[in-house]
Coordinates of N, CA and C in Angstrom, one line a residue:
M211 N 0.9 -1.2 0.0 CA 0.0 0.0 0.0 C 0.9 1.2 0.0
S212 N 0.8 2.1 -1.0 CA 1.6 3.2 -1.1 C 0.7 4.5 -1.0
I213 N 1.2 5.4 -0.2 CA 0.5 6.7 0.0 C 1.3 7.7 -0.6
D214 N 0.9 8.3 -1.7 CA 1.7 9.3 -2.5 C 2.0 10.5 -1.7
A215 N 1.0 11.0 -0.9 CA 1.2 12.3 -0.1 C 2.4 12.1 0.9
I216 N 2.4 11.0 1.5 CA 3.5 10.7 2.5 C 4.8 10.5 1.8
A217 N 4.8 9.8 0.6 CA 6.0 9.6 -0.1 C 6.6 10.9 -0.6
A218 N 5.7 11.9 -0.9 CA 6.2 13.1 -1.4 C 6.9 14.0 -0.4
L219 N 6.7 13.6 0.9 CA 7.4 14.4 2.0 C 9.0 14.2 1.8
G220 N 9.4 13.0 1.3 CA 10.8 12.8 1.1 C 11.4 13.7 0.1
A221 N 10.6 14.1 -0.9 CA 11.0 15.0 -1.9 C 11.1 16.4 -1.4
L222 N 10.4 16.7 -0.3 CA 10.4 18.1 0.3 C 11.6 18.3 1.3
G223 N 12.4 17.2 1.5 CA 13.5 17.3 2.4 C 13.3 16.7 3.7
H224 N 12.1 16.2 4.0 CA 11.8 15.6 5.3 C 12.4 14.1 5.2
A225 N 12.8 13.6 6.3 CA 13.3 12.3 6.3 C 12.2 11.3 6.2
A226 N 12.3 10.4 5.2 CA 11.3 9.4 5.0 C 11.6 8.2 6.0
P227 N 10.6 7.5 6.4 CA 10.8 6.4 7.3 C 11.7 5.3 6.6
T228 N 12.6 4.7 7.3 CA 13.5 3.7 6.7 C 12.8 2.3 6.6
A229 N 11.9 2.0 7.5 CA 11.3 0.7 7.4 C 9.8 0.9 6.9
P230 N 9.4 0.0 6.1 CA 8.0 0.2 5.5 C 7.0 0.0 6.6
M231 N 5.9 0.7 6.6 CA 4.8 0.6 7.6 C 4.1 -0.7 7.3
P232 N 3.6 -1.4 8.3 CA 2.8 -2.6 8.1 C 1.5 -2.2 7.5
A233 N 1.0 -3.1 6.6 CA -0.2 -2.9 5.9 C -1.4 -2.9 6.9
L234 N -2.3 -2.0 6.7 CA -3.5 -2.0 7.5 C -4.6 -3.0 6.9
S235 N -5.2 -3.7 7.7 CA -6.3 -4.6 7.1 C -7.5 -3.8 6.7
A236 N -8.1 -4.2 5.6 CA -9.2 -3.4 5.1 C -10.5 -3.6 6.0
T237 N -10.6 -4.8 6.6 CA -11.7 -5.0 7.5 C -11.3 -5.2 8.9
R238 N -12.2 -4.9 9.8 CA -11.9 -5.1 11.2 C -12.7 -6.3 11.7
D239 N -12.1 -7.0 12.6 CA -12.8 -8.2 13.2 C -13.8 -7.8 14.1
V240 N -13.6 -6.8 14.9 CA -14.5 -6.3 16.0 C -15.0 -4.9 15.6
A241 N -16.2 -4.7 15.6 CA -16.8 -3.4 15.3 C -16.5 -2.5 16.5
S242 N -15.9 -1.3 16.3 CA -15.7 -0.4 17.4 C -16.9 0.5 17.6
P243 N -17.3 0.7 18.8 CA -18.4 1.6 19.0 C -18.1 3.0 18.6
A244 N -19.1 3.8 18.3 CA -18.9 5.2 17.9 C -18.5 6.0 19.1
F245 N -17.8 7.1 18.8 CA -17.3 8.0 19.9 C -18.4 8.5 20.8
M246 N -19.5 8.9 20.1 CA -20.6 9.4 20.9 C -21.3 8.3 21.8
D247 N -21.2 7.1 21.3 CA -21.7 6.0 22.1 C -20.9 5.8 23.4
Q248 N -19.6 5.9 23.2 CA -18.7 5.8 24.3 C -18.9 6.9 25.3
I249 N -19.1 8.1 24.8 CA -19.4 9.3 25.7 C -20.7 9.1 26.5
A250 N -21.7 8.7 25.8 CA -23.0 8.4 26.4 C -22.9 7.3 27.4
K251 N -22.2 6.3 27.2 CA -22.0 5.2 28.1 C -21.3 5.7 29.4
G252 N -20.2 6.5 29.2 CA -19.5 7.0 30.3 C -20.3 7.9 31.2
L253 N -21.1 8.8 30.5 CA -21.9 9.7 31.3 C -23.0 8.9 32.0
G254 N -23.5 7.9 31.4 CA -24.5 7.0 32.0 C -24.0 6.3 33.3
D255 N -22.7 5.9 33.2 CA -22.1 5.2 34.3 C -21.9 6.2 35.5
V256 N -21.5 7.4 35.2 CA -21.3 8.5 36.2 C -22.7 8.8 36.8
N257 N -23.7 8.9 36.0 CA -25.0 9.1 36.6 C -25.5 8.0 37.5
V258 N -25.2 6.8 37.1 CA -25.6 5.6 38.0 C -24.9 5.7 39.3
Q259 N -23.6 6.0 39.3 CA -22.8 6.1 40.5 C -23.3 7.3 41.4
L260 N -23.7 8.4 40.8 CA -24.2 9.5 41.6 C -25.6 9.2 42.2
Q261 N -26.4 8.5 41.4 CA -27.7 8.1 42.0 C -27.6 7.1 43.1
R262 N -26.6 6.1 42.9 CA -26.4 5.1 44.0 C -25.9 5.8 45.3
A263 N -25.0 6.7 45.2 CA -24.5 7.4 46.4 C -25.7 8.2 47.0
D264 N -26.5 8.9 46.2 CA -27.6 9.6 46.7 C -28.6 8.7 47.4
Q265 N -28.9 7.6 46.8 CA -29.8 6.7 47.4 C -29.3 6.1 48.7
L266 N -28.0 5.8 48.8 CA -27.5 5.3 50.1 C -27.5 6.4 51.1
M267 N -27.2 7.7 50.7 CA -27.2 8.8 51.7 C -28.6 9.0 52.2
R268 N -29.6 8.9 51.3 CA -31.0 9.1 51.8 C -31.4 8.0 52.7
Q269 N -31.0 6.7 52.4 CA -31.3 5.6 53.3 C -30.7 5.8 54.7
A270 N -29.4 6.3 54.7 CA -28.7 6.5 56.0 C -29.4 7.7 56.8
A271 N -29.9 8.7 56.1 CA -30.5 9.8 56.7 C -31.9 9.4 57.3
A272 N -32.5 8.4 56.6 CA -33.8 7.9 57.1 C -33.7 7.0 58.2
G273 N -32.5 6.6 58.6 CA -32.3 5.7 59.7 C -32.3 4.3 59.3
E274 N -32.2 4.0 58.1 CA -32.1 2.6 57.6 C -30.7 2.1 57.9
N275 N -30.5 0.7 57.9 CA -29.2 0.1 58.3 C -28.3 0.2 57.0
V276 N -27.5 1.2 57.0 CA -26.5 1.3 55.9 C -25.1 1.4 56.5
A277 N -24.2 0.5 56.1 CA -22.9 0.5 56.6 C -22.2 1.8 56.3
P278 N -21.6 2.5 57.2 CA -20.9 3.7 56.9 C -19.8 3.6 55.9
H279 N -19.1 2.5 55.9 CA -18.0 2.4 54.9 C -18.6 2.2 53.5
T280 N -19.7 1.6 53.4 CA -20.4 1.4 52.1 C -20.8 2.8 51.5
L281 N -21.4 3.6 52.4 CA -21.8 4.9 52.0 C -20.6 5.8 51.6
M282 N -19.6 5.7 52.4 CA -18.4 6.6 52.1 C -17.7 6.1 50.8
I283 N -17.6 4.8 50.5 CA -17.0 4.4 49.3 C -17.9 4.8 48.1
A284 N -19.2 4.7 48.2 CA -20.1 5.1 47.1 C -20.0 6.6 46.9
M285 N -19.9 7.4 47.9 CA -19.8 8.8 47.7 C -18.4 9.2 47.1
E286 N -17.3 8.5 47.5 CA -16.0 8.8 46.9 C -16.0 8.4 45.5
E287 N -16.5 7.2 45.2 CA -16.6 6.8 43.8 C -17.3 7.8 42.9
A288 N -18.5 8.2 43.4 CA -19.3 9.2 42.6 C -18.5 10.5 42.5
Q289 N -17.8 10.9 43.5 CA -17.1 12.2 43.4 C -15.9 12.1 42.5
M290 N -15.2 11.0 42.5 CA -14.0 10.7 41.6 C -14.5 10.7 40.1
S291 N -15.6 10.0 39.9 CA -16.2 9.9 38.6 C -16.6 11.2 38.0
L292 N -17.2 12.0 38.9 CA -17.6 13.3 38.5 C -16.4 14.3 38.2
M293 N -15.4 14.2 39.0 CA -14.2 15.0 38.8 C -13.5 14.6 37.5
L294 N -13.5 13.3 37.2 CA -12.9 12.8 35.9 C -13.7 13.3 34.8
T295 N -15.0 13.3 34.9 CA -15.9 13.8 33.8 C -15.7 15.3 33.5
V296 N -15.5 16.0 34.6 CA -15.3 17.5 34.5 C -14.0 17.7 33.8
E297 N -12.9 17.0 34.2 CA -11.6 17.2 33.6 C -11.6 16.8 32.1
V298 N -12.3 15.7 31.8 CA -12.4 15.3 30.4 C -13.1 16.4 29.6
R299 N -14.2 17.0 30.1 CA -14.9 18.1 29.5 C -14.0 19.3 29.3
N300 N -13.2 19.6 30.3 CA -12.2 20.7 30.3 C -11.2 20.5 29.1
K301 N -10.7 19.3 29.0 CA -9.7 19.0 28.0 C -10.4 19.1 26.6
V302 N -11.6 18.6 26.5 CA -12.3 18.7 25.2 C -12.5 20.2 24.8
V303 N -12.9 21.0 25.7 CA -13.2 22.4 25.5 C -11.8 23.1 25.1
E304 N -10.8 22.7 25.9 CA -9.5 23.3 25.6 C -9.0 22.9 24.2
A305 N -9.2 21.7 23.8 CA -8.8 21.2 22.5 C -9.6 22.0 21.4
Y306 N -10.9 22.1 21.6 CA -11.7 22.9 20.7 C -11.3 24.3 20.5
Q307 N -11.0 24.9 21.7 CA -10.5 26.3 21.6 C -9.2 26.4 20.9
E308 N -8.3 25.5 21.1 CA -7.0 25.5 20.4 C -7.2 25.3 18.9
L309 N -8.1 24.5 18.5 CA -8.4 24.3 17.1 C -9.0 25.6 16.5
M310 N -9.8 26.3 17.2 CA -10.4 27.5 16.7 C -9.4 28.6 16.6
R311 N -8.3 28.6 17.4 CA -7.2 29.6 17.3 C -6.3 29.3 16.1
M312 N -6.3 28.1 15.6 CA -5.4 27.8 14.5 C -5.7 28.6 13.3
Q313 N -4.7 29.0 12.6 CA -4.9 29.8 11.4 C -4.7 28.8 10.2
L314 N -5.5 29.0 9.2 CA -5.4 28.1 8.1 C -4.6 28.7 7.0

């Protein structure tokens, strides 16, 4: 498989790779899920963790028998998931802003 645009880089003075690149297969054995499906799944998982922590906290406040360590673990998992989601969002916004600043 030859890609003319990459081969032309050698003519421009850029160093061409010395070893040939392995050929990419035309078909994939496993269908990869779409990016938006992955995002939706991740947000759904975060929502489930937040709801579970909220449910356990309500049960503890109502006087039901909830182990304190179970409640604290659920709350920490929900908090960590939410923090990760916010950081991923920040990185996506930052990448978008960087793309918008690029001059064509």
